[in-house]
Amino acid sequence: MFEALSVPPIDPILALGGAVRADARPDKIDLGIGVYRDENGHTPIMAVVTEAEGRLLVARTTKTYVGARGDTVFAGRVTELILGQSKSQWMTGIQATGGTGTLRILAGLIVRAKGDVTVWLPEPTWLNHSTVFADAGLRTATYPYYDRRISKVRVDEMLSALETIPSGEVVLLHGCCHNPCGADLSPEAWDAIAAIMSRRGLIPLVDLAYQGFGHGLDKDAAGVRLLALQLPELLVAFSCSKNFGLYSERTGCTLVVAGTAKKAALAGEHMALVARLLYSMPPDHGSAIVRTILEDERLAASWRSELETVRLSMVSKRRQLSAAFRATTGTADFDYLEHGAGMFSLPNLSPREIADLRRDRGIYIVEDGRINVAGLPSRRTADFVQAVTELLAKRP
Ligand SMILES: Cc1ncc(COP(=O)(O)O)c(C=O)c1O
């Protein structure tokens, strides 16, 4: 039965991780996979997570099934985190398996609700987006988002593109900390997007995988909150992988605002059905940790403070990196690194230059050019800046 199988496309981010592990050079630098790292290259467990786990160990008496929707109290708490005061009365949230699982459930819901529809993705976007939607049977297309030659969001082109997308189609937006470019939309751009989408009947799908990593929990959710207030329908994919450091626990929340109570209830039924068909019921440990934290004022405050420390470490790393480039190149060409939000930036390097950095310097960058600034220890900033500057000096 397996004769007809061809070699599947390689996931460039996972493949890079394998190449880094196989590289014996002790001074290699891994700017690949999108996880937060401390100065020792370690992805730590938050202290508040360990405390919540301790409580759960004592308090829990069962590991029985949780149902296809998972823990709905968890989903309610997370919804408050996402939407704050902009909560709609016509919404449904279900627990799902990380940000990727939430996206896959939303993809299934879109197919069930609209059948033949296109999901519009920013160019560039996270490499997994198009494959997740395609796997569910959806078409994808792109709209312009970021110009890597000038390191800026292409706001005008994006707004013009939105004017041409057929009414009723789905437009994916990164809520904050855009992956891969780290360049977010200004409040004015969000206003303009909300106005166009509302006027043209486009359906926003906000991927919120990094709330709290950019400018703080509330500012990072400002865009999605605006859309929740101004549009009748909204889809949100939320991940707890990064902001709770729960990568391996596969914890996320799928949220739908649906215009009426009846539509919201139906959307919930269909999302639960999609989940049931994919994996039946989500794992419970990660959501129980998040729920324990968010239900306890002291733990919630500790979490906010730990998350803020993580965020500030990335802000400081970005500043350091920009300053080092300014000092070495004598130009402001790399200032966008400082202005970026979250872990990622997209230096304008060619595939050949990326390959050279890997071969000659042991510096690993994803093939689309994305770097994870959290993967660069401060003590290696000078090495990275030197390597890139020398490479650029060789350009004709
Ligand atoms: C934009 C974006 N969405 C979704 C995800 C998926 O997150 P998770 O690991 O929770 O599945 C990621 C992870 O890198 C991401 O960058």
Coordinates of C-alpha atoms and ligand atoms in Angstrom, one line a residue:
M1 CA 0.0 0.0 0.0
F2 CA 2.9 2.4 0.5
E3 CA 4.3 2.1 -3.1
A4 CA 2.5 5.2 -4.3
L5 CA 3.9 7.4 -1.5
S6 CA 6.3 10.1 -2.7
V7 CA 8.6 12.0 -0.4
P8 CA 6.6 14.7 1.4
P9 CA 7.8 18.3 1.4
I10 CA 10.3 19.0 4.2
D11 CA 9.2 21.4 7.0
P12 CA 12.0 23.9 6.7
I13 CA 11.8 24.9 10.4
L14 CA 11.9 21.4 11.8
A15 CA 14.6 20.4 9.2
L16 CA 16.7 23.3 10.4
G17 CA 16.4 22.1 14.0
G18 CA 17.8 18.7 12.9
A19 CA 20.7 20.3 11.0
V20 CA 21.6 22.4 14.1
R21 CA 21.6 19.3 16.3
A22 CA 23.8 17.5 13.8
D23 CA 26.4 20.3 13.7
A24 CA 29.2 19.6 16.1
R25 CA 30.6 23.1 16.1
P26 CA 30.5 24.4 19.8
D27 CA 30.0 28.0 18.7
K28 CA 27.1 27.4 16.4
I29 CA 24.2 29.9 16.7
D30 CA 20.6 28.7 16.3
L31 CA 18.2 31.4 15.2
G32 CA 15.7 28.9 13.8
I33 CA 12.8 27.4 15.7
G34 CA 10.4 29.9 17.3
V35 CA 10.8 29.3 21.0
Y36 CA 11.9 31.7 23.6
R37 CA 15.4 31.1 24.9
D38 CA 17.3 32.6 27.9
E39 CA 21.0 33.6 27.8
N40 CA 22.0 29.9 28.1
G41 CA 20.0 28.9 25.2
H42 CA 17.5 27.2 27.5
T43 CA 13.7 27.4 27.2
P44 CA 12.7 27.6 30.9
I45 CA 9.5 26.5 32.6
M46 CA 7.9 29.6 34.2
A47 CA 8.0 29.5 38.0
V48 CA 4.3 30.1 38.1
V49 CA 3.7 27.1 35.8
T50 CA 5.6 24.9 38.2
E51 CA 3.6 26.3 41.1
A52 CA 0.3 25.6 39.3
E53 CA 1.5 22.1 38.5
G54 CA 2.3 21.5 42.1
R55 CA -1.3 22.5 43.1
L56 CA -2.8 20.3 40.4
L57 CA -0.7 17.3 41.5
V58 CA -2.4 17.5 44.9
A59 CA -5.9 18.6 43.9
R60 CA -6.6 16.4 40.9
T61 CA -8.4 13.2 41.4
T62 CA -9.2 12.0 37.9
K63 CA -7.9 11.9 34.4
T64 CA -11.2 11.1 32.8
Y65 CA -12.1 12.5 29.3
V66 CA -12.7 16.2 29.1
G67 CA -15.1 16.3 26.1
A68 CA -14.4 17.5 22.6
R69 CA -14.6 21.2 23.7
G70 CA -12.1 20.6 26.4
D71 CA -12.3 22.8 29.5
T72 CA -14.8 25.5 28.7
V73 CA -13.9 27.5 31.9
F74 CA -10.3 27.6 30.5
A75 CA -11.7 28.9 27.2
G76 CA -13.7 31.6 29.1
R77 CA -10.7 32.8 31.0
V78 CA -8.6 32.9 27.9
T79 CA -11.3 34.7 26.0
E80 CA -11.2 37.4 28.7
L81 CA -7.4 37.7 28.2
I82 CA -7.9 38.0 24.4
L83 CA -10.9 40.3 24.2
G84 CA -10.9 42.2 27.5
Q85 CA -13.8 44.6 27.6
S86 CA -14.5 43.9 23.9
K87 CA -16.1 40.6 24.6
S88 CA -19.1 39.9 22.4
Q89 CA -22.2 38.2 23.7
W90 CA -22.3 36.0 20.7
M91 CA -19.2 34.0 20.9
T92 CA -18.0 30.5 21.5
G93 CA -14.6 29.3 22.5
I94 CA -13.3 25.8 22.7
Q95 CA -10.0 24.4 24.0
A96 CA -7.7 23.0 21.3
T97 CA -4.3 21.5 20.8
G98 CA -2.0 24.6 20.6
G99 CA -2.1 27.3 18.0
T100 CA -1.8 24.8 15.2
G101 CA -4.7 22.8 16.4
T102 CA -6.9 25.9 16.8
L103 CA -6.0 26.9 13.2
R104 CA -6.9 23.4 11.9
I105 CA -10.2 23.5 13.7
L106 CA -11.0 26.9 12.3
A107 CA -10.1 25.6 8.8
G108 CA -12.5 22.7 9.4
L109 CA -15.2 25.1 10.5
I110 CA -14.7 27.4 7.5
V111 CA -15.0 24.4 5.1
R112 CA -18.3 23.3 6.9
A113 CA -19.7 26.9 6.9
K114 CA -18.6 28.1 3.5
G115 CA -17.3 25.2 1.5
D116 CA -15.5 26.7 -1.5
V117 CA -13.7 29.8 -0.1
T118 CA -10.3 31.3 -0.2
V119 CA -8.2 32.1 2.9
W120 CA -6.0 35.1 2.2
L121 CA -2.6 35.0 3.9
P122 CA -0.1 37.9 4.4
E123 CA 3.0 37.7 2.2
P124 CA 5.1 36.6 4.0
T125 CA 3.6 34.5 6.8
W126 CA 4.3 31.6 9.1
L127 CA 5.4 28.7 6.8
N128 CA 2.7 26.4 8.3
H129 CA -0.3 28.6 7.5
S130 CA -0.8 27.6 3.8
T131 CA -0.3 23.8 4.5
V132 CA -2.7 23.7 7.4
F133 CA -5.5 25.4 5.3
A134 CA -4.7 23.3 2.2
D135 CA -4.8 20.1 4.3
A136 CA -8.4 21.0 5.3
G137 CA -9.3 21.5 1.6
L138 CA -9.2 25.3 1.4
R139 CA -7.6 27.4 -1.2
T140 CA -5.1 30.0 -0.1
A141 CA -4.0 33.2 -1.7
T142 CA -1.8 36.0 -0.5
Y143 CA -2.0 39.8 0.0
P144 CA 1.1 42.0 0.3
Y145 CA 2.3 42.6 3.9
Y146 CA 6.0 43.3 4.2
D147 CA 8.7 44.7 2.0
R148 CA 12.0 43.1 3.2
R149 CA 14.1 45.5 1.0
I150 CA 13.0 48.5 3.0
S151 CA 12.0 46.6 6.2
K152 CA 8.5 48.0 6.3
V153 CA 4.9 46.9 6.4
R154 CA 3.3 47.6 2.9
V155 CA 0.2 49.2 4.5
D156 CA -1.1 51.0 1.4
E157 CA -0.7 47.9 -0.8
M158 CA -2.3 45.7 1.8
L159 CA -5.3 48.1 2.1
S160 CA -5.7 48.2 -1.7
A161 CA -5.6 44.4 -1.8
L162 CA -8.3 44.1 0.8
E163 CA -10.5 46.3 -1.4
T164 CA -10.3 43.6 -4.1
I165 CA -10.9 40.5 -2.1
P166 CA -14.4 39.1 -2.8
S167 CA -16.9 39.6 -0.1
G168 CA -17.3 36.6 2.3
E169 CA -13.7 35.4 2.0
V170 CA -11.5 34.9 5.0
V171 CA -8.4 37.1 5.7
L172 CA -5.8 35.9 8.1
L173 CA -4.1 38.6 10.2
H174 CA -1.3 38.2 12.7
G175 CA -2.6 39.7 16.0
C176 CA 0.9 40.8 17.0
C177 CA 4.6 39.9 16.7
H178 CA 4.2 39.0 13.1
N179 CA 5.9 35.7 12.1
P180 CA 8.3 35.9 10.3
C181 CA 8.9 39.7 10.1
G182 CA 8.2 41.1 13.6
A183 CA 6.7 44.2 12.0
D184 CA 3.2 44.9 13.3
L185 CA 0.3 47.0 12.1
S186 CA -0.1 50.5 13.6
P187 CA -3.4 51.4 15.4
E188 CA -4.2 53.6 12.3
A189 CA -3.7 50.6 10.0
W190 CA -5.9 48.4 12.2
D191 CA -8.6 51.1 12.0
A192 CA -8.4 51.2 8.2
I193 CA -8.5 47.4 8.0
A194 CA -11.5 47.1 10.3
A195 CA -13.3 49.7 8.2
I196 CA -12.6 48.0 4.9
M197 CA -13.4 44.5 6.2
S198 CA -16.7 45.7 7.7
R199 CA -17.7 47.6 4.5
R200 CA -16.7 44.8 2.2
G201 CA -18.0 41.8 4.3
L202 CA -14.6 40.1 4.7
I203 CA -14.1 37.7 7.6
P204 CA -11.0 38.2 9.7
L205 CA -9.1 35.3 11.2
V206 CA -6.7 36.6 13.7
D207 CA -3.7 34.3 14.6
L208 CA -2.7 35.4 18.1
A209 CA 0.2 33.2 19.0
Y210 CA 2.4 35.8 20.9
Q211 CA 0.1 37.9 23.1
G212 CA 2.4 39.6 25.7
F213 CA 5.6 39.1 23.7
G214 CA 5.4 42.4 21.8
H215 CA 4.2 45.5 23.6
G216 CA 2.3 43.9 26.5
L217 CA -0.8 41.8 26.9
D218 CA -3.4 44.6 26.2
K219 CA -1.5 46.4 23.5
D220 CA -0.9 43.2 21.7
A221 CA -4.6 42.4 21.6
A222 CA -5.7 45.9 20.5
G223 CA -6.2 44.8 16.9
V224 CA -8.3 41.8 17.6
R225 CA -10.3 43.8 20.2
L226 CA -11.0 46.4 17.6
L227 CA -12.2 43.8 15.1
A228 CA -14.4 42.2 17.8
L229 CA -16.1 45.6 18.4
Q230 CA -16.5 46.5 14.7
L231 CA -17.3 43.3 12.9
P232 CA -20.1 40.9 13.3
E233 CA -18.0 37.8 12.6
L234 CA -14.5 37.0 13.8
L235 CA -12.3 33.9 14.1
V236 CA -9.4 33.8 16.5
A237 CA -6.6 31.2 16.9
F238 CA -4.9 31.6 20.3
S239 CA -1.8 29.7 21.5
C240 CA -0.6 29.3 25.1
S241 CA 2.7 27.8 23.8
K242 CA 4.7 31.0 24.0
N243 CA 3.2 33.3 26.6
F244 CA 2.8 30.5 29.1
G245 CA 5.9 28.6 27.9
L246 CA 3.7 25.5 27.4
Y247 CA 5.1 24.4 24.1
S248 CA 4.9 20.7 24.7
E249 CA 1.5 20.7 26.4
R250 CA -0.3 21.7 23.2
T251 CA -2.6 24.3 24.7
G252 CA -4.7 26.8 22.8
C253 CA -8.1 28.2 22.3
T254 CA -10.3 28.6 19.3
L255 CA -12.6 31.6 19.5
V256 CA -15.5 32.5 17.2
V257 CA -17.6 35.7 17.3
A258 CA -20.7 34.8 15.2
G259 CA -23.2 37.7 15.0
T260 CA -26.1 36.0 16.8
A261 CA -26.5 33.7 19.7
K262 CA -27.9 30.9 17.4
K263 CA -24.9 31.2 14.9
A264 CA -22.4 31.2 17.8
A265 CA -24.0 28.0 19.3
L266 CA -23.9 26.3 15.9
A267 CA -20.3 27.4 15.3
G268 CA -19.4 25.8 18.6
E269 CA -21.2 22.5 17.7
H270 CA -19.3 22.3 14.4
M271 CA -15.9 23.2 16.0
A272 CA -16.5 20.4 18.6
L273 CA -17.3 18.0 15.7
V274 CA -14.1 18.9 13.9
A275 CA -12.1 18.4 17.1
R276 CA -13.9 15.1 17.7
L277 CA -12.9 13.9 14.2
L278 CA -9.3 15.1 14.5
Y279 CA -8.3 13.9 17.9
S280 CA -11.6 13.4 19.8
M281 CA -10.6 15.5 22.9
P282 CA -7.7 17.7 23.8
P283 CA -5.1 17.0 26.4
D284 CA -6.0 18.5 29.7
H285 CA -2.7 19.3 31.6
G286 CA -1.8 22.5 29.9
S287 CA -5.2 24.0 30.0
A288 CA -5.5 23.0 33.7
I289 CA -2.3 24.9 34.4
V290 CA -3.5 28.0 32.5
R291 CA -6.9 27.9 34.3
T292 CA -5.2 27.5 37.7
I293 CA -3.1 30.5 37.0
L294 CA -5.8 32.8 35.6
E295 CA -8.3 31.9 38.3
D296 CA -6.0 32.9 41.1
E297 CA -5.2 36.6 41.4
R298 CA -1.7 36.1 42.9
L299 CA -0.7 33.5 40.3
A300 CA -2.1 35.6 37.5
A301 CA -0.1 38.6 38.8
S302 CA 3.1 36.4 38.9
W303 CA 2.5 35.2 35.4
R304 CA 2.0 38.7 34.1
S305 CA 5.3 39.7 35.8
E306 CA 7.2 36.7 34.5
L307 CA 5.9 37.3 31.0
E308 CA 6.9 40.9 31.2
T309 CA 10.4 39.9 32.1
V310 CA 10.5 37.6 29.0
R311 CA 9.2 40.5 26.8
L312 CA 11.7 43.0 28.2
S313 CA 14.5 40.6 27.6
M314 CA 13.6 40.5 23.9
V315 CA 13.2 44.3 23.7
S316 CA 16.7 44.7 25.2
K317 CA 18.2 42.1 22.9
R318 CA 16.7 43.9 19.9
R319 CA 18.1 47.2 21.1
Q320 CA 21.5 45.7 21.6
L321 CA 21.5 44.1 18.2
S322 CA 20.5 47.3 16.4
A323 CA 23.1 49.3 18.3
A324 CA 25.8 46.8 17.4
F325 CA 24.8 47.0 13.7
R326 CA 24.7 50.8 13.8
A327 CA 28.2 50.9 15.3
T328 CA 29.6 48.3 12.9
T329 CA 28.0 49.5 9.6
G330 CA 27.7 53.2 10.4
T331 CA 24.2 53.1 9.0
A332 CA 20.6 52.9 10.4
D333 CA 19.9 50.0 8.0
F334 CA 19.3 47.5 10.9
D335 CA 17.2 49.8 13.1
Y336 CA 14.1 47.8 12.1
L337 CA 15.4 45.1 14.5
E338 CA 14.9 47.4 17.4
H339 CA 11.4 48.4 16.2
G340 CA 10.3 44.9 15.7
A341 CA 7.9 43.1 18.1
G342 CA 8.3 39.6 19.6
M343 CA 10.9 37.1 18.6
F344 CA 11.2 37.4 14.9
S345 CA 12.8 39.6 12.3
L346 CA 13.4 39.2 8.6
P347 CA 16.8 40.5 7.5
N348 CA 17.1 41.0 3.7
L349 CA 19.4 38.0 3.1
S350 CA 19.4 35.9 0.0
P351 CA 19.2 32.1 0.1
R352 CA 22.8 32.0 -0.9
E353 CA 23.8 34.3 2.0
I354 CA 21.8 32.2 4.4
A355 CA 23.5 29.1 3.2
D356 CA 26.9 30.8 3.5
L357 CA 26.2 31.8 7.1
R358 CA 25.3 28.3 8.0
R359 CA 28.3 26.7 6.2
D360 CA 31.0 29.1 7.2
R361 CA 29.9 30.4 10.5
G362 CA 27.5 27.9 12.0
I363 CA 24.7 30.5 12.1
Y364 CA 21.4 28.9 11.4
I365 CA 18.5 31.0 9.9
V366 CA 15.2 29.6 8.5
E367 CA 15.3 29.4 4.7
D368 CA 12.7 32.2 4.4
G369 CA 15.3 34.5 6.1
R370 CA 13.5 34.6 9.5
I371 CA 15.7 35.0 12.6
N372 CA 14.6 34.4 16.1
V373 CA 16.3 37.2 18.1
A374 CA 15.6 35.3 21.3
G375 CA 18.0 32.6 20.0
L376 CA 21.0 34.9 20.0
P377 CA 22.8 35.1 23.4
S378 CA 24.0 38.7 24.2
R379 CA 27.6 37.4 24.3
R380 CA 27.3 36.3 20.7
T381 CA 25.8 39.6 19.3
A382 CA 29.1 40.9 18.1
D383 CA 29.9 37.6 16.3
F384 CA 26.5 37.7 14.5
V385 CA 26.8 41.3 13.5
Q386 CA 30.4 40.8 12.3
A387 CA 29.4 37.8 10.2
V388 CA 26.4 39.5 8.6
T389 CA 28.4 42.7 7.9
E390 CA 31.2 40.8 6.3
L391 CA 28.7 39.0 4.1
L392 CA 27.0 42.2 3.0
A393 CA 30.4 43.7 2.2
K394 CA 30.9 41.0 -0.4
R395 CA 27.7 42.0 -2.3
P396 CA 28.5 43.3 -5.8
Ligands
LIG1 C1 2.0 32.7 13.8 C2 1.9 31.4 14.5 N1 0.7 30.8 14.6 C3 0.6 29.6 15.2 C4 1.7 29.0 15.7 C5 1.5 27.6 16.3 O1 1.7 27.6 17.7 P1 1.7 26.2 18.5 O2 3.0 25.8 18.7 O3 0.9 26.6 19.7 O4 0.9 25.2 17.7 C6 2.9 29.5 15.6 C7 4.1 28.9 16.2 O5 5.2 29.1 15.8 C8 3.0 30.8 15.0 O6 4.2 31.4 14.9

